[in-house]
Short mmCIF file of C-alpha atoms and ligand atoms in Angstrom, two decimals:
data_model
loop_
_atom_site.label_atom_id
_atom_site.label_comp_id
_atom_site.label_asym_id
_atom_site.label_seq_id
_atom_site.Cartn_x
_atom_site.Cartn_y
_atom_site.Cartn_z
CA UNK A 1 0.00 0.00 0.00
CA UNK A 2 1.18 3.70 -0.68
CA UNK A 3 1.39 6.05 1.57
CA UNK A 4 -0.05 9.62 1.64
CA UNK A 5 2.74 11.33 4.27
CA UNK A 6 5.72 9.76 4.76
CA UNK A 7 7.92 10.99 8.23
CA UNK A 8 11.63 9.81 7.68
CA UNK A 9 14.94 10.70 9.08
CA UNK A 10 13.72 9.73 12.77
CA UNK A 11 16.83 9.22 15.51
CA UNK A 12 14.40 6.86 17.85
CA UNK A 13 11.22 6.52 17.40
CA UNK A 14 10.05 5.70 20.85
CA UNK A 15 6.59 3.48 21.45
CA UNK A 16 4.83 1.37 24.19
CA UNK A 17 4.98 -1.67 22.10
CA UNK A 18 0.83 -2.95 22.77
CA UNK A 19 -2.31 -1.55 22.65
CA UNK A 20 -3.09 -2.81 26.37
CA UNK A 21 -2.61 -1.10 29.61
CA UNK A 22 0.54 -1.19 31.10
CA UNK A 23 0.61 -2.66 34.71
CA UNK A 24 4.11 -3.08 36.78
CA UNK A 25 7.30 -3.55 35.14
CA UNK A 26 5.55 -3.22 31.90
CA UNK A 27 5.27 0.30 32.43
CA UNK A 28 8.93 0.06 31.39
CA UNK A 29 8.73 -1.68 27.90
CA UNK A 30 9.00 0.59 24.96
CA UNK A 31 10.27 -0.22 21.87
CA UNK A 32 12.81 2.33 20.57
CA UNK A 33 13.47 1.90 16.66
CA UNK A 34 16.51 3.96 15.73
CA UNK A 35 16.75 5.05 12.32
CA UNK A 36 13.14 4.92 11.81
CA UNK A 37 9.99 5.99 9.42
CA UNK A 38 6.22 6.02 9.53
CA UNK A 39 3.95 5.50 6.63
CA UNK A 40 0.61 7.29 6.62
CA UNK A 41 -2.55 6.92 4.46
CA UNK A 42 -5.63 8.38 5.21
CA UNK A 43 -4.76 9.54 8.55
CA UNK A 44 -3.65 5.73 9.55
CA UNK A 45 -0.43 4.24 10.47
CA UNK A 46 -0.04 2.24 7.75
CA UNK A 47 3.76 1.38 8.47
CA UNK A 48 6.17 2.21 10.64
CA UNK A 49 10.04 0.76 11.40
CA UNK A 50 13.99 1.02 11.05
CA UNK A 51 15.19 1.20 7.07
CA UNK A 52 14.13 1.90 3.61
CA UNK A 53 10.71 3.52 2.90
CA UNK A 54 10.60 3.71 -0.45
CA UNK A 55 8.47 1.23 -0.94
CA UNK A 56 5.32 3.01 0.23
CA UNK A 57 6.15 6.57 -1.89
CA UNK A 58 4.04 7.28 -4.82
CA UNK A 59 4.47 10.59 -6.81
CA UNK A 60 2.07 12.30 -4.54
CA UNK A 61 3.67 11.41 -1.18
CA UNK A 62 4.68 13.94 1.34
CA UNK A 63 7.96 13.57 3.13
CA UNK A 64 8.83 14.91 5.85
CA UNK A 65 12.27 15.14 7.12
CA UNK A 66 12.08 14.54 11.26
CA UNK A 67 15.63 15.85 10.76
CA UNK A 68 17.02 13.28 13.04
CA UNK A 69 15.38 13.72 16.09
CA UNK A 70 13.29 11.67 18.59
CA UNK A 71 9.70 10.60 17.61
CA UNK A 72 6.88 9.70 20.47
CA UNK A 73 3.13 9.00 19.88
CA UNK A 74 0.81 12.19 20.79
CA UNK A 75 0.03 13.09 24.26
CA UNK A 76 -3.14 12.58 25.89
CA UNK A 77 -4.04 14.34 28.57
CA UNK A 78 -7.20 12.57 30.25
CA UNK A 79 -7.99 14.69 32.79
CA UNK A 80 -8.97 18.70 32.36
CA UNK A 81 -11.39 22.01 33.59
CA UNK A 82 -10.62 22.95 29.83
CA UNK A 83 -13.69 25.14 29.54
CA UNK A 84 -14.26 28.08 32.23
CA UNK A 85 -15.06 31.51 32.40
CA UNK A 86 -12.62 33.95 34.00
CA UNK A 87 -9.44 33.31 36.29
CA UNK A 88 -8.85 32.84 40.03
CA UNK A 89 -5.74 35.04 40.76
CA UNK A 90 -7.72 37.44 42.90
CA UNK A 91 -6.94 34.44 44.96
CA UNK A 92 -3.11 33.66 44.64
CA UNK A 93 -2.23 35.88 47.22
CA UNK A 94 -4.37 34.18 50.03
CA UNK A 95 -3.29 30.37 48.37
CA UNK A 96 0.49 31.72 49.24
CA UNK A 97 -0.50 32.74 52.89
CA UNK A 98 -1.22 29.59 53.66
CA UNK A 99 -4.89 29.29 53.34
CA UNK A 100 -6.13 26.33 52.10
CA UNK A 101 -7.97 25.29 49.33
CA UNK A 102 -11.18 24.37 51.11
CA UNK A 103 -11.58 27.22 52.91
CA UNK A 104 -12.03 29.30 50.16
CA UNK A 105 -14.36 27.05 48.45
CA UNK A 106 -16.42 27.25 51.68
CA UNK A 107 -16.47 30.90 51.76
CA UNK A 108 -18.04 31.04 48.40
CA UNK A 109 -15.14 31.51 46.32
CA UNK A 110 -12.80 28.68 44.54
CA UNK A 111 -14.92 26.74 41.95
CA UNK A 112 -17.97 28.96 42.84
CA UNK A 113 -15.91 32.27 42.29
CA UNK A 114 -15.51 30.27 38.18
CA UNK A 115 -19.09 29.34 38.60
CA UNK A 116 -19.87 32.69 38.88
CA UNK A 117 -17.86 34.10 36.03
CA UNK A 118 -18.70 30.94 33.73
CA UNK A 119 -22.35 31.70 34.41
CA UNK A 120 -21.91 35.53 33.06
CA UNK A 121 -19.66 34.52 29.89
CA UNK A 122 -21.27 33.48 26.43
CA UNK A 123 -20.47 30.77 24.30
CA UNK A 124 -17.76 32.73 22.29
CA UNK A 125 -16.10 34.02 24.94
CA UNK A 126 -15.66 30.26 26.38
CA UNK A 127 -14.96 28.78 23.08
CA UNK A 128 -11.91 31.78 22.47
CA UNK A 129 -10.43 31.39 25.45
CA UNK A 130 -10.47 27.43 25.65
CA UNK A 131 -9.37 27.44 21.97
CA UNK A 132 -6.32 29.25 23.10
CA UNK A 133 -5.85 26.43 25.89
CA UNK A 134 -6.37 23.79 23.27
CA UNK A 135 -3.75 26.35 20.80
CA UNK A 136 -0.98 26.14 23.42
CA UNK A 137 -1.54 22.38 24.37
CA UNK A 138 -1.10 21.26 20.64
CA UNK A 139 1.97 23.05 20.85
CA UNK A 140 3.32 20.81 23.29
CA UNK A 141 2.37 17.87 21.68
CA UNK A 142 -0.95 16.96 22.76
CA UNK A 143 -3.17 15.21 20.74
CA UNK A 144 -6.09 14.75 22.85
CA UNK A 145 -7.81 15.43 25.74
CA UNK A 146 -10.67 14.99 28.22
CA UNK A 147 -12.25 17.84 29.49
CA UNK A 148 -15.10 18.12 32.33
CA UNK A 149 -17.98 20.51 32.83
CA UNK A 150 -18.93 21.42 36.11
CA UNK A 151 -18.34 25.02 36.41
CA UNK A 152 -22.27 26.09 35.57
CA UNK A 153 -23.85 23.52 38.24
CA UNK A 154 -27.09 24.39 36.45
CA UNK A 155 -28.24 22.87 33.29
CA UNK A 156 -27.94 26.11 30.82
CA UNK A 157 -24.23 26.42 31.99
CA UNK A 158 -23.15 22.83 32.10
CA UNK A 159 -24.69 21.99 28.20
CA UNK A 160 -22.90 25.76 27.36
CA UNK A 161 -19.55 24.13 28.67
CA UNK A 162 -20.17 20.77 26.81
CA UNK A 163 -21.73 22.66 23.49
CA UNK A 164 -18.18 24.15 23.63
CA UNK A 165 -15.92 21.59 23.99
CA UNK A 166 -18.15 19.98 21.35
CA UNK A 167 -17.69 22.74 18.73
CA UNK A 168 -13.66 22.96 19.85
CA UNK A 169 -13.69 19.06 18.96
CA UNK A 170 -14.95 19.79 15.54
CA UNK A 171 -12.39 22.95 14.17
CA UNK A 172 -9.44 22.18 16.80
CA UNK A 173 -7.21 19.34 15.75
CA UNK A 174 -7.29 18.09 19.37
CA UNK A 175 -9.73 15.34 20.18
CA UNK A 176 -11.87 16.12 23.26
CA UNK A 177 -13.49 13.49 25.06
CA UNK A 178 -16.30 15.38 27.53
CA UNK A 179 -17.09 14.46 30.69
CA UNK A 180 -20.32 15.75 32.76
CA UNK A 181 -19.33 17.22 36.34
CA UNK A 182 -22.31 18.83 37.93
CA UNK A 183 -21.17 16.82 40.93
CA UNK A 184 -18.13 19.51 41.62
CA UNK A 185 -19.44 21.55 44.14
CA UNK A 186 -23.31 22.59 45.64
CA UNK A 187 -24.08 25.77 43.87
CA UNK A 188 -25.26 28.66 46.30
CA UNK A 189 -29.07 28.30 45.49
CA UNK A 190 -29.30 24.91 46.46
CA UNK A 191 -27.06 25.91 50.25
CA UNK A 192 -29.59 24.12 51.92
CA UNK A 193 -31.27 21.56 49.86
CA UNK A 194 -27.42 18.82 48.54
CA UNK A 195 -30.74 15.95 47.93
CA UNK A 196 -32.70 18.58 45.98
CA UNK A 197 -29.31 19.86 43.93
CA UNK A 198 -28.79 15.43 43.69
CA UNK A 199 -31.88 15.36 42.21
CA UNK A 200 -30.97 17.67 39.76
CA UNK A 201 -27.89 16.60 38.81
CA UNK A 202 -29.81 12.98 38.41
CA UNK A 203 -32.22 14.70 36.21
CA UNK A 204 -29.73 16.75 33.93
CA UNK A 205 -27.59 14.06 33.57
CA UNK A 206 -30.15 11.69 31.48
CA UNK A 207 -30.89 14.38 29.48
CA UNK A 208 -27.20 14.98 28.56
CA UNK A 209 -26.77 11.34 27.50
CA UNK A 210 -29.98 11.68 25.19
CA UNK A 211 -27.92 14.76 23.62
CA UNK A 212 -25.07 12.67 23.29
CA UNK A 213 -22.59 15.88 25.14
CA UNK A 214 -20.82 13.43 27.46
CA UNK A 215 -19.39 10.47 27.50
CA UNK A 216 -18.45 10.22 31.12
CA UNK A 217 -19.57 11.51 34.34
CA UNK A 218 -17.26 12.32 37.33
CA UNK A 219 -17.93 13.27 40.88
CA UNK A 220 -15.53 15.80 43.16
CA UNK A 221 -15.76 13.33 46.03
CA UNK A 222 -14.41 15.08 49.28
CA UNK A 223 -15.41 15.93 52.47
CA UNK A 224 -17.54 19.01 52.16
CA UNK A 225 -18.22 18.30 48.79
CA UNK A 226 -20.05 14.93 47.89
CA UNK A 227 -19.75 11.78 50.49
CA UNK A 228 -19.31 8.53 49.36
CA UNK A 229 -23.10 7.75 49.21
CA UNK A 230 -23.83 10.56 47.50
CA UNK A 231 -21.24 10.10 45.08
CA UNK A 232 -22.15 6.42 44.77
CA UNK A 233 -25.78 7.58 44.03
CA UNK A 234 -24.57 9.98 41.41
CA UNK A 235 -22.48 7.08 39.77
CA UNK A 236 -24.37 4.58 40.07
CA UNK A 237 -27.05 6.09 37.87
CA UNK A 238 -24.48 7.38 35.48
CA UNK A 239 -23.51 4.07 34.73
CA UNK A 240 -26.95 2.50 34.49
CA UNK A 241 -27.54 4.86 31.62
CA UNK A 242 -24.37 4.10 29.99
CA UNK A 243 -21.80 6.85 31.17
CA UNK A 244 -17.99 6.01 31.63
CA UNK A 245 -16.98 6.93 35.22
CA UNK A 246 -14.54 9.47 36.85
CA UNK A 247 -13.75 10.09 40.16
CA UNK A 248 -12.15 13.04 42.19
CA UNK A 249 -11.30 10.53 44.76
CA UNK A 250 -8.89 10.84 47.49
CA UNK A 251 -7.38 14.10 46.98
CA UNK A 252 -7.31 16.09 50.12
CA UNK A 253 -8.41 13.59 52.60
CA UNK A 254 -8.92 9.77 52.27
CA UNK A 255 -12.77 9.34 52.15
CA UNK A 256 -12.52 6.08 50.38
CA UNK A 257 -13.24 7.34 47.03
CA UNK A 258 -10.96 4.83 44.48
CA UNK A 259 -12.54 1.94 46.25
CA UNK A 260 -15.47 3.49 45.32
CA UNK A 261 -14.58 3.75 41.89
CA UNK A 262 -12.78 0.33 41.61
CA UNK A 263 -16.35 -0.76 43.29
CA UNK A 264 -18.36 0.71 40.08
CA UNK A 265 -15.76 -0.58 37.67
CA UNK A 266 -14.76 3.49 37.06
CA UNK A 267 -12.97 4.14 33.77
CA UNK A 268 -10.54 6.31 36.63
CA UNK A 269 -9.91 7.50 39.95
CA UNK A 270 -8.00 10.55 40.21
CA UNK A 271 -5.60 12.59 42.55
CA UNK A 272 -5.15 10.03 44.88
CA UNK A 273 -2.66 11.94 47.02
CA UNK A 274 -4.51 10.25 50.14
CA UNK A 275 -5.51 7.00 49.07
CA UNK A 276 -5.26 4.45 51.38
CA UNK A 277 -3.16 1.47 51.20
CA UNK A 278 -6.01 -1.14 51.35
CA UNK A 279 -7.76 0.65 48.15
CA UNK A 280 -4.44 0.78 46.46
CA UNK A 281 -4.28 -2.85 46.81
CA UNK A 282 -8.09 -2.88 45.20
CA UNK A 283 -7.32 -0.36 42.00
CA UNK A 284 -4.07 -2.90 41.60
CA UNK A 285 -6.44 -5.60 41.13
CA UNK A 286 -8.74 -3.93 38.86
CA UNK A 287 -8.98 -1.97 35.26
CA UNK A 288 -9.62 1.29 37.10
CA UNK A 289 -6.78 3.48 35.72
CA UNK A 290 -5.13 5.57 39.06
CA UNK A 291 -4.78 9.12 37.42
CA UNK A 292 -2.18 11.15 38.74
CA UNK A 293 -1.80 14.99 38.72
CA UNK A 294 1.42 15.71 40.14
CA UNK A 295 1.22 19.71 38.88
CA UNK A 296 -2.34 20.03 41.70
CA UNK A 297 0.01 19.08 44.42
CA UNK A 298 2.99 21.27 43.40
CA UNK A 299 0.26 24.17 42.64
CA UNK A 300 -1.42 23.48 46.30
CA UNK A 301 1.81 22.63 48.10
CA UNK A 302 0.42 19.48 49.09
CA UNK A 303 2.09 15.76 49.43
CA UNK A 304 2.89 14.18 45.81
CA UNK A 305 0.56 10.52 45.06
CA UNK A 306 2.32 7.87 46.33
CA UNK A 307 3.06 6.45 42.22
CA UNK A 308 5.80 4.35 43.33
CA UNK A 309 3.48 1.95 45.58
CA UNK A 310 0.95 1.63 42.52
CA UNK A 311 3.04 1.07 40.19
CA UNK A 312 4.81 -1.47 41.81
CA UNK A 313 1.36 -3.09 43.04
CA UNK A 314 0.77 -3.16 39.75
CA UNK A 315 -1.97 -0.02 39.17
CA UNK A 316 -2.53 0.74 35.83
CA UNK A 317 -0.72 4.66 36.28
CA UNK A 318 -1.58 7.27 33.73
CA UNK A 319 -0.76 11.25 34.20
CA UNK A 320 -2.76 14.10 33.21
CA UNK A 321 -2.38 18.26 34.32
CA UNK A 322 -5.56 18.97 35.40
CA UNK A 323 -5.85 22.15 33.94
CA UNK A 324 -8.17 24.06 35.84
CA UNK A 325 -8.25 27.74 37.12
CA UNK A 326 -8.40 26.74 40.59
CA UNK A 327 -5.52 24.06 41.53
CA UNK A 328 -3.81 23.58 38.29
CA UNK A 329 -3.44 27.00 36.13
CA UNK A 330 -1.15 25.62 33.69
CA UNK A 331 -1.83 24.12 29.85
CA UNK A 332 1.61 22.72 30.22
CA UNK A 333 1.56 18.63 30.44
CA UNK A 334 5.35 18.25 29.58
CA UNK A 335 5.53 20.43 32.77
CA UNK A 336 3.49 17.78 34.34
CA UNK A 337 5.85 15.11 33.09
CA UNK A 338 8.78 16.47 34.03
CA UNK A 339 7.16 16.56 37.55
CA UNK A 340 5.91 13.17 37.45
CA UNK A 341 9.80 12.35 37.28
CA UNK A 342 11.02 14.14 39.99
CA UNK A 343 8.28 14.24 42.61
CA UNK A 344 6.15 11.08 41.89
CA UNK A 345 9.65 9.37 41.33
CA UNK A 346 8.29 7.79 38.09
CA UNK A 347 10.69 6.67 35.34
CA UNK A 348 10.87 8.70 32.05
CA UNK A 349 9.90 5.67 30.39
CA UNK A 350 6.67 5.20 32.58
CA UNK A 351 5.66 8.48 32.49
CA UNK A 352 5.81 8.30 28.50
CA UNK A 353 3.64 5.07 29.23
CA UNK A 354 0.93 6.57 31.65
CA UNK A 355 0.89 10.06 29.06
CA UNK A 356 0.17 7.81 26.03
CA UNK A 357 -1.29 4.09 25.75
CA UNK A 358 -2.39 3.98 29.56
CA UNK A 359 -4.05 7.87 29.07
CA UNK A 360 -5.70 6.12 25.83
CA UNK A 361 -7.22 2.99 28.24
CA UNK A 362 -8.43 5.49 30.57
CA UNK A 363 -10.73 6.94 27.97
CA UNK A 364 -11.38 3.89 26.29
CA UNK A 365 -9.79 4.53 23.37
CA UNK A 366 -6.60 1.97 23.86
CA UNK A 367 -7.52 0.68 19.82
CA UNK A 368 -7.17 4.41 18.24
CA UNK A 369 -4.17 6.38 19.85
CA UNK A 370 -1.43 6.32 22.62
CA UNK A 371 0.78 4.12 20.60
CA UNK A 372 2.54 4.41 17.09
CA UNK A 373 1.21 1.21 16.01
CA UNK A 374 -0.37 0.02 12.15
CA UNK A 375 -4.01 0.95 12.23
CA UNK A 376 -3.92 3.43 14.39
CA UNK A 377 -4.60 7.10 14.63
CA UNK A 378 -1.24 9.16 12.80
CA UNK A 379 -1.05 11.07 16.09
CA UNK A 380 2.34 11.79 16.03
CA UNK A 381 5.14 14.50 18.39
CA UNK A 382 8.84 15.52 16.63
CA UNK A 383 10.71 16.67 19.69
CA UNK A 384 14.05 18.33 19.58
CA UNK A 385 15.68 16.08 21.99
CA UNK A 386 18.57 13.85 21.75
CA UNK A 387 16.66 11.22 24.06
CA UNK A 388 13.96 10.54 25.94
CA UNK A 389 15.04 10.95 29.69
CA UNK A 390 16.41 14.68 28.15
CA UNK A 391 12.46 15.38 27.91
CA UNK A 392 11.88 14.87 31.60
CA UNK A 393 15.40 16.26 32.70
CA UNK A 394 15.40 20.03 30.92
CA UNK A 395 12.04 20.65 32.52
CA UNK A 396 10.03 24.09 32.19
CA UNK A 397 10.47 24.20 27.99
CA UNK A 398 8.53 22.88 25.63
CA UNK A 399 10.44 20.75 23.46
CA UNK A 400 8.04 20.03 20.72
CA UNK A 401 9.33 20.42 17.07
CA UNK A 402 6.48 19.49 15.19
CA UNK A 403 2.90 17.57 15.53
CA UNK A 404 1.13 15.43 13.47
CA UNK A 405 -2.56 14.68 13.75
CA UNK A 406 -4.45 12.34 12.38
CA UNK A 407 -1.82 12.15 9.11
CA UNK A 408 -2.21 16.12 9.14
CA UNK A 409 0.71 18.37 9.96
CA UNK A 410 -0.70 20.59 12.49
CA UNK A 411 2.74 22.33 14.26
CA UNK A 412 5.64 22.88 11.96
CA UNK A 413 9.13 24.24 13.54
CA UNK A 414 7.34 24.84 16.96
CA UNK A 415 3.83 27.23 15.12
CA UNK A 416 0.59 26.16 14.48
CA UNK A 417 -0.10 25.68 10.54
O1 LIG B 1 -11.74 24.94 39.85
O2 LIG B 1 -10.81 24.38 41.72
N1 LIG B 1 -10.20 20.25 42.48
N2 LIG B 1 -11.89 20.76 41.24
C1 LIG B 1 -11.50 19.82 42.20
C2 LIG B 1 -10.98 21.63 40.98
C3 LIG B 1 -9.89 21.31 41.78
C4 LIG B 1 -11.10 22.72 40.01
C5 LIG B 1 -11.21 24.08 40.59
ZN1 LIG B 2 -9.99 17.92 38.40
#
C-alpha cells in the first residue's frame, strides 16, 4: 500500500509496544526503533520501522524530514477544567499565605468564584479562550484530551460548557473526550437543599446522554463536597444509563473514594494523594486506571501521590495536568511530566507510558491512539531532543518540534499551521 505522508529521518522513534494497559514492570517496555519511518494513508499508520521507505512513496507522497530527532506517539491528557469563564488570581495571594484550598471554596469563592464568572460569559467568549488552551496544548504535543464541565452547576451552563468543547472538537485538531461534572461543588441556590441539587444533577444528567454531550460523568468526592453515598448515588445512575466513570477521589483527605470507583468498575480515579493502602491494593487488582496529577500538588503545596506503591502493586498509572483555574493554572503537560519524574519518582519511560497508551485505556480509546502502532490514529510528536530521559530532565520548555494529527501536519518548527 502507498502512503499519503511519509515521516523519515527519525533518531528513535520511541513506542509502548501494545495496545493494552501497562501494569508493573511493563510500564517500562518501549520499543525504541533507531533510524526509523512512519507510513501514513488516510490519517492511519499504515507502516512504521527502522530502514528503507521507499516502498510506500508514490508521486504524490509527502515527506517529511524529522531531521534526526526523537519521535513519540501524541500526548493525551485525560484529565482537564478545559472550559471556564474567568481566572482565580484574585486568589493567589491568600493560596500563598497559607490558606487552604477548602476554605475558600467554603467561603463562596474557589470553583464557585468560576461558577460565577462561567455563568456571566457566552459561548464565544468560552470557546476563544479554551481554543487558546487547546492552541498552546497542541503546541506541546498533545493530541487529545478529556475535558469536564462542572463550572455552571445548572443545566444552561453545564450543556454551554459541553456545546463548547463539542464545537472545539470539531475545528481544533485536538480530540476532546467530555465528561459531565455537575457533581463539583453545591451551587449557592441549592445551600440548603445537597438531595434537591442530587436530584438535579440525576435529572440533567439523562438528558445529557440523550444529547449525546458526554461520554463520562465524574464526581468531586471530598469531604464538604459529595460523600461517598452521594457520590455512589450519582455514579451509580451514570452508569446504568451508559456513562464512563470518573472520580475526584482521594485528593485532600482519604474518604474512600478509588474503592469506590474500583467498586463501580470506574474508567478512573484521580488525585489520589490520600488514598489508602487497602484501596491501592483494590485499583491494583482492577482496570480502574489511578490518574495522577502531580502539577495540583505542586500548585497546592500538598504531598505528591504515592506512584511508586501503585506502580509497583501493579496499578494501571496514567498522568494528566488537570488544567483548571483553581488548583492547576497551567496548559503545560510536559511540565506535568517532568514533575511526574522528579516528585512522583516515576521513570521517564513510565511516564511516556501513563501520558500515552495507559491515558488512551483510561478513555477507552486503547484501539485508536497512545501508541505508534499500524491501524492506528497518525497522532504523532517531533521533539528536539537527543533522548527521551532529556524530555523529563530540561524541565520548564517545551520541546516540541512538530505535531502530526491524524496524518495532518498541524505544528511545523514549533507554530501552528
Ligand atoms: O476549579 O478548583 N479540584 N476541582 C476539584 C478543581 C480542583 C477545580 C477548581
Ligand atoms: Zn480535576
Amino acid at each position: 500500500m502507498r502512503a499519503d505522508t511519509i515521516i523519515y529521518n527519525i533518531k528513535e522513534l520511541i513506542t509502548p509496544r501494545r495496545s493494552l494497559p501497562h501494569r508493573g514492570k511493563e510500564m517500562s517496555q518501549l520499543d525504541v526503533i533507531k533510524d526509523a519511518f512512519i507510513a501514513i494513508r488516510n490519517g492511519k499508520i499504515i507502516d512504521y520501522g527502522k530502514g528503507n521507505h521507499s516502498k510506500y512513496m508514490q508521486e504524490n507522497t509527502y515527506l517529511h524530514d524529522a531531521n534526526n530527532k526523537i519521535v513519540i506517539p501524541g500526548l493525551i491528557d485525560s484529565h482537564t477544567h478545559l472550559v471556564h469563564g474567568g481566572s482565580r488570581e484574585s486568589e493567589f495571594r491568600k493560596k500563598i499565605k497559607g490558606v487552604p484550598y477548602m476554605d475558600i471554596l467554603k467561603k463562596g469563592g474557589g470553583i464557585l468564584s468560576t461558577v460565577q464568572q462561567t455563568r456571566k460569559a457566552s459561548f464565544d467568549d468560552l470557546f476563544n479562550k479554551a481554543k487558546k488552551s487547546l492552541d498552546e496544548m497542541l503546541l506541546l504535543g498533545v493530541t487529545t484530551i478529556e475535558a469536564k464541565s462542572g463550572y455552571g452547576l445548572n443545566y444552561e451552563t453545564e450543556v454551554k460548557q459541553l456545546e463548547v468543547a463539542k464545537k472545539l472538537n470539531e475545528i481544533h485538531p485536538i480530540d476532546i473526550s467530555s465528561t459531565y461534572l455537575g457533581a463539583h461543588a453545591l451551587p449557592k441556590e441549592f445551600k440548603d437543599d445537597k438531595d434537591g441539587y442530587i436530584k438535579s444533577v440525576l435529572k440533567d444528567m439523562a438528558l445529557i446522554r440523550n444529547n449525546d454531550l458526554a461520554e463520562s460523568v465524574d464526581v468531586f468526592c471530598e469531604e464538604a463536597v459529595f460523600n461517598i453515598e452521594e457520590s455512589r448515588q450519582i455514579l451509580e445512575e451514570a452508569k446504568k444509563i451508559g456513562f464512563f466513570l470518573r472520580v475526584h477521589a482521594d485528593e485532600l483527605t482519604p474518604l474512600g473514594g478509588a474503592g469506590l470507583a474500583v467498586e463501580l468498575n470506574a474508567s478512573s480515579a484521580d488525585h489520589l494523594i490520600a488514598i489508602s493502602d487497602e484501596d491501592i491494593n483494590k485499583l491494583a487488582k482492577s482496570k480502574t486506571v489511578a490518574n495522577l496529577l502531580p502539577t495540583t500538588s505542586f500548585y497546592l503545596n500538598k504531598d505528591y501521590a504515592n506512584a511508586r506503591e501503585m506502580i509497583d502493586n501493579g496499578c494501571i498509572v496514567s498522568v494528566s495536568s488537570d488544567y483548571n483555574p483553581g488548583s492547576s493554572p497551567s496548559e503545560n503537560f510536559q511540565f506535568t511530566m517532568q514533575i511526574a519524574c522528579n516528585k512522583l519518582r516515576m521513570k521517564p519511560k513510565e511516564v511516556l507510558i501513563a501520558a500515552t497508551i495507559n491515558a488512551a485505556y483510561g478513555l477507552g480509546k486503547k484501539e485508536k491512539i497512545g501508541s505508534i502502532s499500524k491501524g492506528k490514529d497518525a497522532d504523532i510528536v517531533i521533539l528536539d531532543a537527543p533522548n527521551l530521559d532529556y524530555i523529563m530532565y530540561h524541565f520548564g520548555v517545551n520541546h516540541t518540534q512538530d505535531v502530526f494529527k491524524f496524518g495532518k501536519l498541524v505544528v511545523k518548527d514549533r507554530q501552528i499551521i
